[in-house]
Tab-separated table of N, CA and C in Angstrom:
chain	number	residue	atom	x	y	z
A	1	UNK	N	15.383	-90.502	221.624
A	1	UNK	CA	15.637	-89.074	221.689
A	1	UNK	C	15.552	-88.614	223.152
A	2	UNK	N	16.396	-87.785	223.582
A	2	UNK	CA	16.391	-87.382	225.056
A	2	UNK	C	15.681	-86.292	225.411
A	3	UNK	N	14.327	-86.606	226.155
A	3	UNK	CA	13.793	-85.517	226.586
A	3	UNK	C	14.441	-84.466	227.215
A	4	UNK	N	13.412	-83.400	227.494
A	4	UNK	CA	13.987	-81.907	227.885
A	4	UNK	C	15.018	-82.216	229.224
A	5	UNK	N	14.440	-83.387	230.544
A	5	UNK	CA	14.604	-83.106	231.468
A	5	UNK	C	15.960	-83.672	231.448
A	6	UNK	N	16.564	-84.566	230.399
A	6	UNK	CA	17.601	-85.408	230.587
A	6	UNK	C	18.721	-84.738	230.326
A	7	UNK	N	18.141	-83.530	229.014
A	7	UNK	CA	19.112	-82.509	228.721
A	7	UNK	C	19.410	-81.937	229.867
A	8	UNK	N	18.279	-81.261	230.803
A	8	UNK	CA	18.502	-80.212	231.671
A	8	UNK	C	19.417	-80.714	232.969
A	9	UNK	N	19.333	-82.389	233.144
A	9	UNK	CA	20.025	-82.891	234.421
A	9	UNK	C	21.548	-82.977	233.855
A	10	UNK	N	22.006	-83.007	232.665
A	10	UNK	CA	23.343	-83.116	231.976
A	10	UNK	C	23.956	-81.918	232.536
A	11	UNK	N	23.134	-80.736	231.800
A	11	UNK	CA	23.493	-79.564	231.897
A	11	UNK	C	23.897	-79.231	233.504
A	12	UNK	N	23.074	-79.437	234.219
A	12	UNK	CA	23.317	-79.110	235.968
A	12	UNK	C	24.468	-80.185	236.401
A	13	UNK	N	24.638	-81.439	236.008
A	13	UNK	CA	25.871	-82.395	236.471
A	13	UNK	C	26.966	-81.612	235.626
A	14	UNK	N	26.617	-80.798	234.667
A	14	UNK	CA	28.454	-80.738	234.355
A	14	UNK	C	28.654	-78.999	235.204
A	15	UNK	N	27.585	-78.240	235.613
A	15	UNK	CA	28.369	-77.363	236.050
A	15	UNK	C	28.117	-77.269	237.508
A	16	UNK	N	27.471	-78.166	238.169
A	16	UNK	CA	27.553	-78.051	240.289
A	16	UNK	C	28.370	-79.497	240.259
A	17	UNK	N	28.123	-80.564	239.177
A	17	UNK	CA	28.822	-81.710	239.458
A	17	UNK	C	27.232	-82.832	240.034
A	18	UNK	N	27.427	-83.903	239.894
A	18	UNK	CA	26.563	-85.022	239.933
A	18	UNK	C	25.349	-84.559	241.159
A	19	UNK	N	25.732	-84.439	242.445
A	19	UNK	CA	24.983	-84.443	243.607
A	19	UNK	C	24.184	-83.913	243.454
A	20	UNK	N	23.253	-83.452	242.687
A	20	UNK	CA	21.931	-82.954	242.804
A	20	UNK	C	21.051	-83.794	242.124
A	21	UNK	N	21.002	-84.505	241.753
A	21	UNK	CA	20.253	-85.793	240.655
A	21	UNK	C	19.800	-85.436	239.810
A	22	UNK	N	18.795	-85.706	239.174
A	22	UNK	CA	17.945	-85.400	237.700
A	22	UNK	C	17.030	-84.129	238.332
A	23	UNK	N	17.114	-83.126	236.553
A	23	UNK	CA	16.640	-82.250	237.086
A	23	UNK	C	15.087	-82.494	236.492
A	24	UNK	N	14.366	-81.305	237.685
A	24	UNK	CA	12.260	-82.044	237.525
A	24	UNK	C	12.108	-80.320	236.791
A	25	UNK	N	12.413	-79.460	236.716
A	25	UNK	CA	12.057	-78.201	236.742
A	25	UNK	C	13.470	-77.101	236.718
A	26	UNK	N	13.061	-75.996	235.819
A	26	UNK	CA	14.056	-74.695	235.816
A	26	UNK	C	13.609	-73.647	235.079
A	27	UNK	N	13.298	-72.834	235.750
A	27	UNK	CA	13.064	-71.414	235.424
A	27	UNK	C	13.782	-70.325	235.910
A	28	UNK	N	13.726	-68.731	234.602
A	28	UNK	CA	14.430	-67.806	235.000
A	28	UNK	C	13.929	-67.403	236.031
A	29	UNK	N	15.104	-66.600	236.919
A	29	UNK	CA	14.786	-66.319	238.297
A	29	UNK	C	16.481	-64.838	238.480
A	30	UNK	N	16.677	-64.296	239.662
A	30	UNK	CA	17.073	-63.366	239.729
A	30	UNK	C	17.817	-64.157	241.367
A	31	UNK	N	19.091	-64.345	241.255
A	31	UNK	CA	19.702	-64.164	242.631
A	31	UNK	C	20.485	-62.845	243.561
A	32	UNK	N	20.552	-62.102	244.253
A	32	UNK	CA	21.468	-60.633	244.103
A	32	UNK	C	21.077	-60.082	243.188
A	33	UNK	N	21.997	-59.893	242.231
A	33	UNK	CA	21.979	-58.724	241.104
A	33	UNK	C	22.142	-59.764	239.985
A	34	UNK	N	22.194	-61.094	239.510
A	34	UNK	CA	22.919	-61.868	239.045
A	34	UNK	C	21.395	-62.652	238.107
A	35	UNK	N	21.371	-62.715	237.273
A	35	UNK	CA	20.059	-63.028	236.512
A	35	UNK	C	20.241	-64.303	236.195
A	36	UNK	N	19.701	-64.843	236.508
A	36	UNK	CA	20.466	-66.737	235.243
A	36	UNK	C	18.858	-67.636	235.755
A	37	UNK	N	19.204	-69.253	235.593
A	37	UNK	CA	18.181	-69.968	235.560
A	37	UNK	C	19.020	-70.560	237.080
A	38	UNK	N	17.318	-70.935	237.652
A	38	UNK	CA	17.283	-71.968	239.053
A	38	UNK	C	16.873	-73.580	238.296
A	39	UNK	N	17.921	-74.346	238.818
A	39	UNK	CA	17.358	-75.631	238.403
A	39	UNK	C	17.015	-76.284	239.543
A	40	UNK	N	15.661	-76.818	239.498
A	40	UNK	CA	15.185	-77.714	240.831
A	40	UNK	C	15.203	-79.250	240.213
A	41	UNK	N	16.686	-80.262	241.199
A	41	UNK	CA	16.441	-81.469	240.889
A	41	UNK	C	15.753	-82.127	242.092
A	42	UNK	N	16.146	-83.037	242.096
A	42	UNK	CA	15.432	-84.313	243.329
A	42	UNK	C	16.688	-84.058	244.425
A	43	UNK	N	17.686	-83.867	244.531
A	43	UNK	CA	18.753	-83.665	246.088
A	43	UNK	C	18.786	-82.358	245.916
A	44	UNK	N	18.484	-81.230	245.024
A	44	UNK	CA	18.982	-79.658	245.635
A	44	UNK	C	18.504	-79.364	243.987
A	45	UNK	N	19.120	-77.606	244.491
A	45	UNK	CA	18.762	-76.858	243.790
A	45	UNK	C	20.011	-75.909	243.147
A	46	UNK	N	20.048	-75.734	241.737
A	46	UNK	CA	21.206	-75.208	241.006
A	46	UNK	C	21.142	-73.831	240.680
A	47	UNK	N	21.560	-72.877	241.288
A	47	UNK	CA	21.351	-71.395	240.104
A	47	UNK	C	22.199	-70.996	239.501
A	48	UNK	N	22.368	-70.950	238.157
A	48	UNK	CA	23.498	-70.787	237.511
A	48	UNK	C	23.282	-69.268	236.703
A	49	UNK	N	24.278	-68.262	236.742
A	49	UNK	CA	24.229	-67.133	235.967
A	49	UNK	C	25.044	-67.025	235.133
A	50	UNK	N	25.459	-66.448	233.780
A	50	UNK	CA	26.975	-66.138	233.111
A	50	UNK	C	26.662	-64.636	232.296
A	51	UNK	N	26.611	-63.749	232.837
A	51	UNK	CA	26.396	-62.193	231.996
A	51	UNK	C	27.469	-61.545	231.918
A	52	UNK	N	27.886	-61.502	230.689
A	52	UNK	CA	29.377	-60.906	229.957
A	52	UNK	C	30.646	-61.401	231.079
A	53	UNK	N	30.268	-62.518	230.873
A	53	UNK	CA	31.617	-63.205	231.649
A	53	UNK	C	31.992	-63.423	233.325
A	54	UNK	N	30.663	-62.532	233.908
A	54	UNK	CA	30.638	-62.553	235.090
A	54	UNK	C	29.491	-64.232	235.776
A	55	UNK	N	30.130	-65.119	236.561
A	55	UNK	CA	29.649	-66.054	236.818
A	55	UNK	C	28.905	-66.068	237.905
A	56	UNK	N	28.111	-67.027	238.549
A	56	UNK	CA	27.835	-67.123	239.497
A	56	UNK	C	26.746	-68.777	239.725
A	57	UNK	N	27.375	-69.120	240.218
A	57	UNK	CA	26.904	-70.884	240.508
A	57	UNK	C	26.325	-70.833	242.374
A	58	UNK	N	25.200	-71.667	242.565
A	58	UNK	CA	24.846	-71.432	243.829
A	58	UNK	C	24.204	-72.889	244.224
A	59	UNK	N	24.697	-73.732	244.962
A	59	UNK	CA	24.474	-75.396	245.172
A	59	UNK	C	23.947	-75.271	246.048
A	60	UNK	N	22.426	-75.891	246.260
A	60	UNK	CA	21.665	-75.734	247.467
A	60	UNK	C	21.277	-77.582	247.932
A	61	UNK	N	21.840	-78.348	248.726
A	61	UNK	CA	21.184	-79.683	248.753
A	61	UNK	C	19.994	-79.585	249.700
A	62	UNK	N	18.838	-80.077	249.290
A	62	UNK	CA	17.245	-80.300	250.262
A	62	UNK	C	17.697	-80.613	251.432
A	63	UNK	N	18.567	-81.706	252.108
A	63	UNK	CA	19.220	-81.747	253.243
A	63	UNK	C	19.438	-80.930	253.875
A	64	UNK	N	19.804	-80.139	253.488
A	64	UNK	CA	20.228	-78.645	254.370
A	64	UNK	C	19.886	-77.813	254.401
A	65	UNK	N	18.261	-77.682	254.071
A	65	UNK	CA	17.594	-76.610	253.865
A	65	UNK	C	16.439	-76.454	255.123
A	66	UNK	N	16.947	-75.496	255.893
A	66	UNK	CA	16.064	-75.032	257.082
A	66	UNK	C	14.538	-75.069	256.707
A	67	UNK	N	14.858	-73.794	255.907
A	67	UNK	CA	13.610	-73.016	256.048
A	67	UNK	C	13.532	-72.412	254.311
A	68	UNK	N	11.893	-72.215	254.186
A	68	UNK	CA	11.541	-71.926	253.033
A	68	UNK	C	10.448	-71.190	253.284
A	69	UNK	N	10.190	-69.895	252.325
A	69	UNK	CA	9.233	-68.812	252.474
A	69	UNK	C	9.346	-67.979	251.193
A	70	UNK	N	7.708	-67.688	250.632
A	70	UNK	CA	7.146	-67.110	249.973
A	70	UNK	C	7.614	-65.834	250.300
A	71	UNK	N	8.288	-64.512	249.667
A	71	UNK	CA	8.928	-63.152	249.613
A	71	UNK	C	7.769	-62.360	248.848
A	72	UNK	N	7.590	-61.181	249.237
A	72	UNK	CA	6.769	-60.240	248.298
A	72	UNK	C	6.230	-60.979	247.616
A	73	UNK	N	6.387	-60.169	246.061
A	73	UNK	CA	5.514	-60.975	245.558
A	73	UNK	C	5.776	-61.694	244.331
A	74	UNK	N	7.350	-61.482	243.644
A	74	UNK	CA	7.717	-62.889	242.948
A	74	UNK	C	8.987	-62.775	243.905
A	75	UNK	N	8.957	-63.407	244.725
A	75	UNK	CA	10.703	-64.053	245.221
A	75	UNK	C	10.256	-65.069	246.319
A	76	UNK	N	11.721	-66.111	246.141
A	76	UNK	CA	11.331	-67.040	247.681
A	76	UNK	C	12.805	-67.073	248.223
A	77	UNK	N	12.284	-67.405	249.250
A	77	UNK	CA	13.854	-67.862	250.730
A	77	UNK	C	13.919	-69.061	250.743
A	78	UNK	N	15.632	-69.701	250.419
A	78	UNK	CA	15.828	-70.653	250.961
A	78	UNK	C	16.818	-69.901	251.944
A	79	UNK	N	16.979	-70.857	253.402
A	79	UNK	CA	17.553	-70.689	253.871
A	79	UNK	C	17.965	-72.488	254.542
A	80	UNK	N	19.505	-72.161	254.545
A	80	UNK	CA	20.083	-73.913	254.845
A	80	UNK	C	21.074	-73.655	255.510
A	81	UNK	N	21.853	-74.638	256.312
A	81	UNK	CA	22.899	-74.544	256.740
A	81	UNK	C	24.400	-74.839	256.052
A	82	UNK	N	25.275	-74.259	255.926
A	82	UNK	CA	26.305	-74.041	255.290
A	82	UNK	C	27.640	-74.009	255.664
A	83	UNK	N	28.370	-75.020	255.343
A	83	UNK	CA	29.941	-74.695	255.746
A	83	UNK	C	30.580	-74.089	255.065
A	84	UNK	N	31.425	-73.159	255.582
A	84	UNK	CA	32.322	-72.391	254.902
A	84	UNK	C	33.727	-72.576	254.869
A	85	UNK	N	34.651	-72.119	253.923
A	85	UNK	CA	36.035	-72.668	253.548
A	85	UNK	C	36.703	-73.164	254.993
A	86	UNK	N	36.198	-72.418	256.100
A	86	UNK	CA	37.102	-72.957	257.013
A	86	UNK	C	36.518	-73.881	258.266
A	87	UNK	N	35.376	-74.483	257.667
A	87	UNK	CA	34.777	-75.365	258.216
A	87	UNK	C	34.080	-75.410	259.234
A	88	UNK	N	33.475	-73.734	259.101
A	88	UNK	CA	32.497	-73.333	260.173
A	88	UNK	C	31.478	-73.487	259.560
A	89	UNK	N	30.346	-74.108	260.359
A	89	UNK	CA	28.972	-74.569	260.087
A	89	UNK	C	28.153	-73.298	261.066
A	90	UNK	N	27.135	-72.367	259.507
A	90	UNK	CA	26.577	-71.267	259.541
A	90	UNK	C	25.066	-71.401	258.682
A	91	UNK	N	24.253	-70.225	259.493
A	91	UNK	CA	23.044	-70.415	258.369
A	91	UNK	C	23.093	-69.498	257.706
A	92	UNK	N	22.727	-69.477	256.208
A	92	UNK	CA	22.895	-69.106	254.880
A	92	UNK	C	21.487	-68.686	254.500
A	93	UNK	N	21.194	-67.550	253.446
A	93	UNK	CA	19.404	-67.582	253.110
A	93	UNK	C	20.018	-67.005	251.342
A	94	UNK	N	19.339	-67.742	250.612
A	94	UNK	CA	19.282	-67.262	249.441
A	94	UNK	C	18.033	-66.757	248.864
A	95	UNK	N	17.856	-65.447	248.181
A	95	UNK	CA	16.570	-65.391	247.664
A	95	UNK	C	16.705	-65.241	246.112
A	96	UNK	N	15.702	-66.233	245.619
A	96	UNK	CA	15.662	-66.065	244.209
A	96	UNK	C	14.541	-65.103	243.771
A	97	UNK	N	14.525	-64.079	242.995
A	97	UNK	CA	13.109	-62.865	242.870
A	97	UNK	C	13.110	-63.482	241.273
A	98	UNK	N	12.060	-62.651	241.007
A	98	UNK	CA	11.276	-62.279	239.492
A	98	UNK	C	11.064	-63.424	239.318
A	99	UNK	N	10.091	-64.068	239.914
A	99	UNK	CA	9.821	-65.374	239.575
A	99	UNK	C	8.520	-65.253	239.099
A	100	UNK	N	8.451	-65.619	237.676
A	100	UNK	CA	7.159	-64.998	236.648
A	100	UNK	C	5.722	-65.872	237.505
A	101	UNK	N	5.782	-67.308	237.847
A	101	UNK	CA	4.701	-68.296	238.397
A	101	UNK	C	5.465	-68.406	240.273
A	102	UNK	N	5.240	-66.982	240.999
A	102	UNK	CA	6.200	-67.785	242.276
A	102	UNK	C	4.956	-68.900	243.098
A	103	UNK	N	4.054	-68.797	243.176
A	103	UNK	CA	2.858	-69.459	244.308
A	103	UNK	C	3.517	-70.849	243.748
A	104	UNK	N	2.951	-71.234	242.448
A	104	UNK	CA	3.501	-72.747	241.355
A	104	UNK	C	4.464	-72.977	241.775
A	105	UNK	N	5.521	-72.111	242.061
A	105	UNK	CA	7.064	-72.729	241.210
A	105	UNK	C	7.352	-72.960	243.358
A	106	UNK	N	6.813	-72.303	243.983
A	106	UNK	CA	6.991	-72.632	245.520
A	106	UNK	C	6.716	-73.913	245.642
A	107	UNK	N	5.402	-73.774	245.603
A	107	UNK	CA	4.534	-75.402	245.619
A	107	UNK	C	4.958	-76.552	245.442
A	108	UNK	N	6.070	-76.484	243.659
A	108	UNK	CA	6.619	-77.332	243.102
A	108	UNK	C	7.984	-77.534	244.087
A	109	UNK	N	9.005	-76.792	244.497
A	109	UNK	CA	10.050	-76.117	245.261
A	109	UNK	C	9.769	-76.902	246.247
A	110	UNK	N	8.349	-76.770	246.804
A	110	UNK	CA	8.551	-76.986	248.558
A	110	UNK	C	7.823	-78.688	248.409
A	111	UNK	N	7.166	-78.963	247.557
A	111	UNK	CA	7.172	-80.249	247.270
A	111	UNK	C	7.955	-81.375	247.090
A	112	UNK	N	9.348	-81.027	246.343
A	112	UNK	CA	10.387	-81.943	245.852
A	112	UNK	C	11.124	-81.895	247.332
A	113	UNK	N	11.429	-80.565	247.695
A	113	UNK	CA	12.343	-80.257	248.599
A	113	UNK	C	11.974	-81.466	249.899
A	114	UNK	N	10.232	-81.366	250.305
A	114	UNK	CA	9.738	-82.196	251.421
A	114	UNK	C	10.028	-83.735	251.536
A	115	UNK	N	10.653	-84.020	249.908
A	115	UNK	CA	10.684	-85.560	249.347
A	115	UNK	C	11.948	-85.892	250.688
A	116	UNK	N	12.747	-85.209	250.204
A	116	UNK	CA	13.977	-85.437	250.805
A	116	UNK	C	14.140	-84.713	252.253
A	117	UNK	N	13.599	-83.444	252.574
A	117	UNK	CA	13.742	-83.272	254.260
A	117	UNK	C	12.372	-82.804	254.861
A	118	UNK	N	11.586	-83.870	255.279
A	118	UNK	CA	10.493	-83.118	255.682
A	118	UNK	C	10.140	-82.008	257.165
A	119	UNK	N	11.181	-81.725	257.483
A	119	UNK	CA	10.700	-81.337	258.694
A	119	UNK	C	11.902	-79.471	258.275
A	120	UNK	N	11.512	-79.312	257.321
A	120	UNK	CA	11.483	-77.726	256.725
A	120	UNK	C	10.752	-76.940	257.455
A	121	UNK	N	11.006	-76.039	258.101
A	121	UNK	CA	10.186	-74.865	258.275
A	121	UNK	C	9.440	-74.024	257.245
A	122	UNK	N	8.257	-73.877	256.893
A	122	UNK	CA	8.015	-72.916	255.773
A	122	UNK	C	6.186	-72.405	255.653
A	123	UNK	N	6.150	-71.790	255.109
A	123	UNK	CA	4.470	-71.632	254.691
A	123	UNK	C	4.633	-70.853	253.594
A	124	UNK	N	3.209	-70.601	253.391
A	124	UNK	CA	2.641	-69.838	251.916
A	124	UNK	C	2.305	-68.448	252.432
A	125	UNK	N	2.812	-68.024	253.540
A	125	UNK	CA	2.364	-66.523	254.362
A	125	UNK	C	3.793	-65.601	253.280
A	126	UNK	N	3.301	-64.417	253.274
A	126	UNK	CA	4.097	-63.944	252.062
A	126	UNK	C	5.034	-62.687	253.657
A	127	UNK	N	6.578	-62.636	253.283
A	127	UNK	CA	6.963	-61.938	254.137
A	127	UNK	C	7.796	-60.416	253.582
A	128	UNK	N	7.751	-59.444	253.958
A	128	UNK	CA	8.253	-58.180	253.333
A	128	UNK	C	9.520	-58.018	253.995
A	129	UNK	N	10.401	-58.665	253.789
A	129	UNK	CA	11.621	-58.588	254.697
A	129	UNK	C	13.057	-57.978	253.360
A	130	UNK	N	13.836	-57.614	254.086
A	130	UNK	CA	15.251	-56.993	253.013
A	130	UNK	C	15.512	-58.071	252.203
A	131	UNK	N	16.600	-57.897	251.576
A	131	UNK	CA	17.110	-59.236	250.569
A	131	UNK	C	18.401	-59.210	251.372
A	132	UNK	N	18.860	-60.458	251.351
A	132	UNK	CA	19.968	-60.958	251.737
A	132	UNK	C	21.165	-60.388	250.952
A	133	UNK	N	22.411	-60.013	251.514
A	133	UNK	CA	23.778	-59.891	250.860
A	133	UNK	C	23.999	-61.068	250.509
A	134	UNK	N	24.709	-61.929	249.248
A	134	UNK	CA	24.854	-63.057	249.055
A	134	UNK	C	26.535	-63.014	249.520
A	135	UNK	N	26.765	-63.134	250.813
A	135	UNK	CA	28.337	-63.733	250.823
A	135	UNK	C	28.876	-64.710	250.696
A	136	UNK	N	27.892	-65.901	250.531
A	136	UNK	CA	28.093	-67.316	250.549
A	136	UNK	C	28.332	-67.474	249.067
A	137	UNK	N	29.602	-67.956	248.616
A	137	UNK	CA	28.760	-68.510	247.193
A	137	UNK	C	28.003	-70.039	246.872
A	138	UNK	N	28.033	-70.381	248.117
A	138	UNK	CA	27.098	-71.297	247.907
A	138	UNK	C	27.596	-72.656	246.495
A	139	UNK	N	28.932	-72.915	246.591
A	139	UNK	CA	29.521	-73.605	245.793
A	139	UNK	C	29.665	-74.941	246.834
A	140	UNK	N	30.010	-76.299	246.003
A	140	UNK	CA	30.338	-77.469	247.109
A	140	UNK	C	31.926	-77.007	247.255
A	141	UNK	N	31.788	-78.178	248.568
A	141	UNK	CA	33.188	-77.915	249.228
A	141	UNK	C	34.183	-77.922	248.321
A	142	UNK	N	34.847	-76.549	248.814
A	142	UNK	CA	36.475	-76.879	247.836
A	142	UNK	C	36.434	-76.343	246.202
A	143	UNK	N	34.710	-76.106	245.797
A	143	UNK	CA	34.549	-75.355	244.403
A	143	UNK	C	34.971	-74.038	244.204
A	144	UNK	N	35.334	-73.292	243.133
A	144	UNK	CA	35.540	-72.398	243.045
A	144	UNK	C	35.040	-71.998	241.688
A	145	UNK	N	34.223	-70.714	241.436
A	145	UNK	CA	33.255	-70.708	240.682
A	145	UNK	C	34.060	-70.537	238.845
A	146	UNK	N	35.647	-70.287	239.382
A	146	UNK	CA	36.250	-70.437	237.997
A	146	UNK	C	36.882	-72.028	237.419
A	147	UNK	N	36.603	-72.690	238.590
A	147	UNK	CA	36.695	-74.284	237.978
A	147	UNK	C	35.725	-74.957	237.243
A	148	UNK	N	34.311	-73.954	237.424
A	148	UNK	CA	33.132	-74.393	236.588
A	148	UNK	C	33.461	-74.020	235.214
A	149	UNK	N	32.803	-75.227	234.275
A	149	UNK	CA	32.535	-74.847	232.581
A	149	UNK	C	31.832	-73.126	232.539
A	150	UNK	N	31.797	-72.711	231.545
A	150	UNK	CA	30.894	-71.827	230.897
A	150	UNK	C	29.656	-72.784	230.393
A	151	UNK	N	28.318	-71.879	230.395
A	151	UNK	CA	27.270	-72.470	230.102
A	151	UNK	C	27.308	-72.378	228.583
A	152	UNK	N	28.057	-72.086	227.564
A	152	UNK	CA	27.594	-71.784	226.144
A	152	UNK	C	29.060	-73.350	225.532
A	153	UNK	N	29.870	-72.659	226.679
A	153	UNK	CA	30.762	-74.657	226.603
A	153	UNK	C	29.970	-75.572	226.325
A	154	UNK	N	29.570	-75.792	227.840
A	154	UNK	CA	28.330	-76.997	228.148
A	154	UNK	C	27.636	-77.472	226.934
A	155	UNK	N	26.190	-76.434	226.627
A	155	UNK	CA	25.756	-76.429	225.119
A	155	UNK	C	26.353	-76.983	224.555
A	156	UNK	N	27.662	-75.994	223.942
A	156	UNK	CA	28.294	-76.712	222.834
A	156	UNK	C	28.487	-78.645	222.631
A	157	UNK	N	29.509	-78.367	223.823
A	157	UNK	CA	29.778	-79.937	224.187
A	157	UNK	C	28.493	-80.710	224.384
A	158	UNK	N	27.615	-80.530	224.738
A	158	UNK	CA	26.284	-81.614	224.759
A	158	UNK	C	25.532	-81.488	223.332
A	159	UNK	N	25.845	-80.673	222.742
A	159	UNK	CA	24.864	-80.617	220.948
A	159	UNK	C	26.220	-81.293	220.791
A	160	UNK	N	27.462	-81.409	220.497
A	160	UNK	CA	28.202	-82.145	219.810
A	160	UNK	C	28.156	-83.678	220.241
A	161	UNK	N	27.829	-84.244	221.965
A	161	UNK	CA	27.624	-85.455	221.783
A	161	UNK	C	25.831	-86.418	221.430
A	162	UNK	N	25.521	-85.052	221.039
A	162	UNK	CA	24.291	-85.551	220.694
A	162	UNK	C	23.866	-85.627	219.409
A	163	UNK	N	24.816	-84.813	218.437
A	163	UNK	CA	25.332	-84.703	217.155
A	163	UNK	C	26.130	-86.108	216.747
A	164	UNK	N	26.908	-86.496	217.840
A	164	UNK	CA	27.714	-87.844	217.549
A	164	UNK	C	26.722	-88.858	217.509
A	165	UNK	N	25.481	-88.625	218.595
A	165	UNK	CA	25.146	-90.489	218.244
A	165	UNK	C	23.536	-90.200	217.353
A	166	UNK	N	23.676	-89.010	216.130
A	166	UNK	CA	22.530	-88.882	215.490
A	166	UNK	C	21.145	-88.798	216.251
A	167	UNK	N	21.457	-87.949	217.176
A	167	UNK	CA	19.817	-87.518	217.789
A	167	UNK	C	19.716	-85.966	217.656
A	168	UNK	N	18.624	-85.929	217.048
A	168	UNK	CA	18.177	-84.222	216.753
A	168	UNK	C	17.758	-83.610	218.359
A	169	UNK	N	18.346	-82.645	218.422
A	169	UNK	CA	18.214	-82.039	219.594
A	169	UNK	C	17.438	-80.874	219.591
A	170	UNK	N	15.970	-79.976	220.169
A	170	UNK	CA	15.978	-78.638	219.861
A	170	UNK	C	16.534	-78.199	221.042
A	171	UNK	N	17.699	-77.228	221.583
A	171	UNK	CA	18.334	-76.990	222.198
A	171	UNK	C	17.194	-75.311	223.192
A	172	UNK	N	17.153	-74.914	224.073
A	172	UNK	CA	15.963	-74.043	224.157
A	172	UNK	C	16.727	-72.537	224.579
């Protein structure tokens, strides 16, 4: 039977695509205005939203992640470097808020993240700064956020191949 996490790394390979590896962790979180779940694997980090049809996918790889910081008092900063469609290399900051456990879910965040780039800028000092405009969408090269599945697809299609080889799934 496939544990939670094997479900949850399926789910993140079919909508950023393979490069982020197995996912360790995902909780609701708030990007912009855009509500959905952050998935933290072992190469990066996934935020995926879908509210009445409006999408929003955000690919973060640990490689390219500058800097990391504790926000008020549920949100954190990533900030990484980023190419954009026309192949200008820029720095980018995403903040994820309403993060119900943020001190934990940092800890956990800035832990995995250190696996893969240790020389991150970051601390546990909490900073009162604006929120970022998200202009980046933060998709891999060449993605476009309507080439991604829908997340209730996904579901579907993963309870049906898990339906095919007789494994009970509780889906969450």
């Amino acid at each position: 039977m496939p544990d939670s996490n094997e479900y949850k790394t399926e789910i993140v390979r079919r909508l950023v695509g393979p490069s982020l590896g197995k996912a360790k962790i995902d909780f609701a979180c708030a990007n912009g205005s855009y509500s959905g779940r952050l998935y933290v694997c072992t190469n990066g980090a996934g935020f995926y939203s879908n509210l009445f049809g409006f999408e929003r996918t955000v690919c973060i790889h640990w490689k390219h992640v500058t800097k990391m910081k504790k926000m008020r008092t549920s949100s954190i900063l990533l900030q990484y470097v980023g190419t954009s469609k026309n192949g200008k290399r820029n720095t980018k900051e995403h903040i994820f808020k309403s993060i119900a456990d943020r001190d934990n879910v940092f800890d956990t965040v800035s832990r995995i993240c250190r696996q893969v780039n240790p020389n991150i800028e970051g601390d546990n000092s909490t900073d009162d700064c604006k929120d970022v405009s998200p202009e980046f969408s933060g998709l891999s090269e060449g993605a476009d956020s309507s080439d991604l599945p829908k997340i209730s697809d996904l579901r579907a299609s993963i309870n049906a191949e898990i339906r095919s080889q007789g494994i009970r799934h509780a889906a969450n």
